[in-house]
Short mmCIF file of C-alpha atoms in Angstrom, two decimals:
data_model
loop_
_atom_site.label_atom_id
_atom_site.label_comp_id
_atom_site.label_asym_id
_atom_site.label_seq_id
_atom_site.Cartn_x
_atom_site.Cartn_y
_atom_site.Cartn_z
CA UNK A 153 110.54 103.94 117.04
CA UNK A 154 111.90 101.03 115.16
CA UNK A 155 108.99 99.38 115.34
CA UNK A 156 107.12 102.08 113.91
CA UNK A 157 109.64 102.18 111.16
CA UNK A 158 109.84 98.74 110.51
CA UNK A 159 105.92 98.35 110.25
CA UNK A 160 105.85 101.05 107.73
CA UNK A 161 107.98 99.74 105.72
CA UNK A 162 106.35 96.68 105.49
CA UNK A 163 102.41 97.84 105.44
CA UNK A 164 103.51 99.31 102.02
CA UNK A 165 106.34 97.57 100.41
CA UNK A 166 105.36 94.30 100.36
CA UNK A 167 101.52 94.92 99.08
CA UNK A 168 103.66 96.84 96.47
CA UNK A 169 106.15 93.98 95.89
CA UNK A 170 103.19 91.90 95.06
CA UNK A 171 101.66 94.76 92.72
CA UNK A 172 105.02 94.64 91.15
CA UNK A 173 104.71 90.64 90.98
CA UNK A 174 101.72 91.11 89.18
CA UNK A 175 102.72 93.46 86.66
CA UNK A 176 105.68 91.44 85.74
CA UNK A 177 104.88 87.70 86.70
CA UNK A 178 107.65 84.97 86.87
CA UNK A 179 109.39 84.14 83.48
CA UNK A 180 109.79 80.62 85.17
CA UNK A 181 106.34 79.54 86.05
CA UNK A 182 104.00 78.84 83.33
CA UNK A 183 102.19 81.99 83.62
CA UNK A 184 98.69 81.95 81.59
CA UNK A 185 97.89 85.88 82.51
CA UNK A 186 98.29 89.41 81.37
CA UNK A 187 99.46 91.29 84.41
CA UNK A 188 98.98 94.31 82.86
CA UNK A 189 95.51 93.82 82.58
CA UNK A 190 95.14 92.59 86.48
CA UNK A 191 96.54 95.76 87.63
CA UNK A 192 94.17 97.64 85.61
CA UNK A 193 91.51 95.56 87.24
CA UNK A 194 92.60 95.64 90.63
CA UNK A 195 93.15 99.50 90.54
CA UNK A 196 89.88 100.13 88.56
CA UNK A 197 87.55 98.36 90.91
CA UNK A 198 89.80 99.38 94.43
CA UNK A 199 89.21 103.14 93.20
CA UNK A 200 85.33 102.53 91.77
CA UNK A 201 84.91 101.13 95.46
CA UNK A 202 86.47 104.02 97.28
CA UNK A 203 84.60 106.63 94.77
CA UNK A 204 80.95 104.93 95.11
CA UNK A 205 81.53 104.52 99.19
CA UNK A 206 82.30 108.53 99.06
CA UNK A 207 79.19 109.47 96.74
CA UNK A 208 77.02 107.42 98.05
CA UNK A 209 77.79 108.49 101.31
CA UNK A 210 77.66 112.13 100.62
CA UNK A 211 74.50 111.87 98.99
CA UNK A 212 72.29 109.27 101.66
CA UNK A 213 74.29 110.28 104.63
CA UNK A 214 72.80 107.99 107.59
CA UNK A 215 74.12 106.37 110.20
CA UNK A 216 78.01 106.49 110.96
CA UNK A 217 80.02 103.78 110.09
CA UNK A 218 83.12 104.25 112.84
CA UNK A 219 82.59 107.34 114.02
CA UNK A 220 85.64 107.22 116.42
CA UNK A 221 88.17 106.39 113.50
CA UNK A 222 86.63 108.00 110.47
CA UNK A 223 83.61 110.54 111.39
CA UNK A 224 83.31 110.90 107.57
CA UNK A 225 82.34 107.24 106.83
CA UNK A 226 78.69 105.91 106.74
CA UNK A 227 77.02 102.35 106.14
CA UNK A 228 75.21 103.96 103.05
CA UNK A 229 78.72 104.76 102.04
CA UNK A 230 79.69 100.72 102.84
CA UNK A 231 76.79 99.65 101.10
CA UNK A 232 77.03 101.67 98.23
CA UNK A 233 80.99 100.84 97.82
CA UNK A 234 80.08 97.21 97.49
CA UNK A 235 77.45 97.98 94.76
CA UNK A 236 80.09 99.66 92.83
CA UNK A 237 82.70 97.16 93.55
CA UNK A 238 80.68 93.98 92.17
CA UNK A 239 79.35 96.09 89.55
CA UNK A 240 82.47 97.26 88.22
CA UNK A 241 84.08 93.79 88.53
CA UNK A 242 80.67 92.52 86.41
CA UNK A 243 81.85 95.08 83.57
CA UNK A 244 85.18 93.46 83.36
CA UNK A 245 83.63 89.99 83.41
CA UNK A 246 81.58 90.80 80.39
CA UNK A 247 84.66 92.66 78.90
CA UNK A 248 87.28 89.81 79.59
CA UNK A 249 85.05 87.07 77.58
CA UNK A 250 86.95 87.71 74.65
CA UNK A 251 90.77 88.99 76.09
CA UNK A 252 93.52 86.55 76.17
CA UNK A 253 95.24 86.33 79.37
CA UNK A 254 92.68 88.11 81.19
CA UNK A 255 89.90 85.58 82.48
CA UNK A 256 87.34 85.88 84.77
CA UNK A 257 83.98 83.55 85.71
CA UNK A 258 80.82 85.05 86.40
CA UNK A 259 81.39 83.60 90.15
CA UNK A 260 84.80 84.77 90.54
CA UNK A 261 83.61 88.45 89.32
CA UNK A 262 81.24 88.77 91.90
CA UNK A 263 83.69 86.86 94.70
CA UNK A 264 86.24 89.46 93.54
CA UNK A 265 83.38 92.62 93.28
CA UNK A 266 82.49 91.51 96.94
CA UNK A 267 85.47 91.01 98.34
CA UNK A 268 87.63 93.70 97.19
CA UNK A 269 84.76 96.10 98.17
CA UNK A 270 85.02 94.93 101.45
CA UNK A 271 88.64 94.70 101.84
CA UNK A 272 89.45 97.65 100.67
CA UNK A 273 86.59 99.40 103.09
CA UNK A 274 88.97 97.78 105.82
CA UNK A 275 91.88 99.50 104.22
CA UNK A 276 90.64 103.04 103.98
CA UNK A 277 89.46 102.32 107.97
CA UNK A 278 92.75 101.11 109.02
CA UNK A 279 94.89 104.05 107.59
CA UNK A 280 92.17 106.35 109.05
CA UNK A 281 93.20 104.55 112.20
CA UNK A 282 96.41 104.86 111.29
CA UNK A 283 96.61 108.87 110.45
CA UNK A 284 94.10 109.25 114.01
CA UNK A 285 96.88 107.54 116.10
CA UNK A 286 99.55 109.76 114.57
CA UNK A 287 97.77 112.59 114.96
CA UNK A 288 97.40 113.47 111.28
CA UNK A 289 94.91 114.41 109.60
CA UNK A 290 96.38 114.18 106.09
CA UNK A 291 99.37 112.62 105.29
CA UNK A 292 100.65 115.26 102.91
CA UNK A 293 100.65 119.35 103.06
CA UNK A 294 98.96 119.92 99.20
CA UNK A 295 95.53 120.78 99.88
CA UNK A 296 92.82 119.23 98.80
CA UNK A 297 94.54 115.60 98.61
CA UNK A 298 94.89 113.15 101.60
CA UNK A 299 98.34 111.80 100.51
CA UNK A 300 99.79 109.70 99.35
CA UNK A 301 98.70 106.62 101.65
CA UNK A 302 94.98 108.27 101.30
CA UNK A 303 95.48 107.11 97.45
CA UNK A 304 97.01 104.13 98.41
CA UNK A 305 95.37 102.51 101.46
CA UNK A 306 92.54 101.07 99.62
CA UNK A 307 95.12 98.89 97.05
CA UNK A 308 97.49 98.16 99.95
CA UNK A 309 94.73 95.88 101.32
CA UNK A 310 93.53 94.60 98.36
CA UNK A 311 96.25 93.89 96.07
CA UNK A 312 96.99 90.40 98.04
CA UNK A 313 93.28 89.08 96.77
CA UNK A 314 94.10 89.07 93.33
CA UNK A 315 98.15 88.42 93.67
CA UNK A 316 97.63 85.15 95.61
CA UNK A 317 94.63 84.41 93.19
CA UNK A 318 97.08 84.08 90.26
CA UNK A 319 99.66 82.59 92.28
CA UNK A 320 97.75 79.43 93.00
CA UNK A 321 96.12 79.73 89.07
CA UNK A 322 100.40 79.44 88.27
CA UNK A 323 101.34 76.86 90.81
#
């Protein structure tokens, strides 16, 4: 049980703590970066991921991605998530050219597009996993909406892309 606990704790706060060190970076390292803006992009392209995976799912169906841990999921859904992903992260490449503290290359947009697609793919699975070993199919009681680790699970795996990113762009 305190394991349990103690994993909990930690499989949320400290993806959090590092959203939070994002947000608000260090007033003592030379920091060169909006975190505002970073959030913005991490959520944006997280949730574009997690939205394209579901539509594109829904609409080409095809063969199941892990059936055992998430019947729902397909590898249209996969492939279509990562479309969205890079694509979204290409839109903030061309939007960033001219934004102060907010800087991406064409190589790092796609790096980031591909990556956070993927990563947070392996999030939604592993709180699927998660919800499936508890027993739980939703991890709230207001219909219609997973919970709040359903909104969550996506960023939880994702946010440490981008936060160690700018820590070694600080260091």
């Amino acid at each position: 049980k305190i394991a349990t606990s103690f994993f909990g704790i930690c499989y949320v706060a400290v993806p959090l703590g590092m959203m939070l060190s994002i947000l608000f970076p260090s007033k003592a390292a030379s920091v060169s970066f909006d975190g505002r803006l970073w959030i913005v992009y991490l959520i944006t392209v997280t949730k574009i991921t997690d939205i394209g995976a579901y539509f594109t799912g829904k609409i080409f169906q095809g063969r199941k991605l892990a059936p055992k841990i998430s019947p729902g999921k397909t590898l249209s859904g996969l492939i279509g998530g990562l479309v969205f992903a890079i694509v979204s992260s290409l839109i903030f490449y061309q939007l960033s050219r001219n934004i102060m503290g907010f800087h991406l290359t064409l190589l790092q947009s796609i790096v980031f597009g591909l990556a956070i697609g993927v990563i947070g793919q392996i999030g939604d699975l592993a709180e699927s996993l998660l919800k499936r070993d508890a027993k739980i199919k939703d991890s709230n009681k207001l219909p219609g909406m997973g919970g709040v680790l359903d909104m969550l699970d996506s960023l939880l795996f994702t946010t440490p892309i981008i936060y160690f990113f700018l820590l070694t762009r600080v260091v």
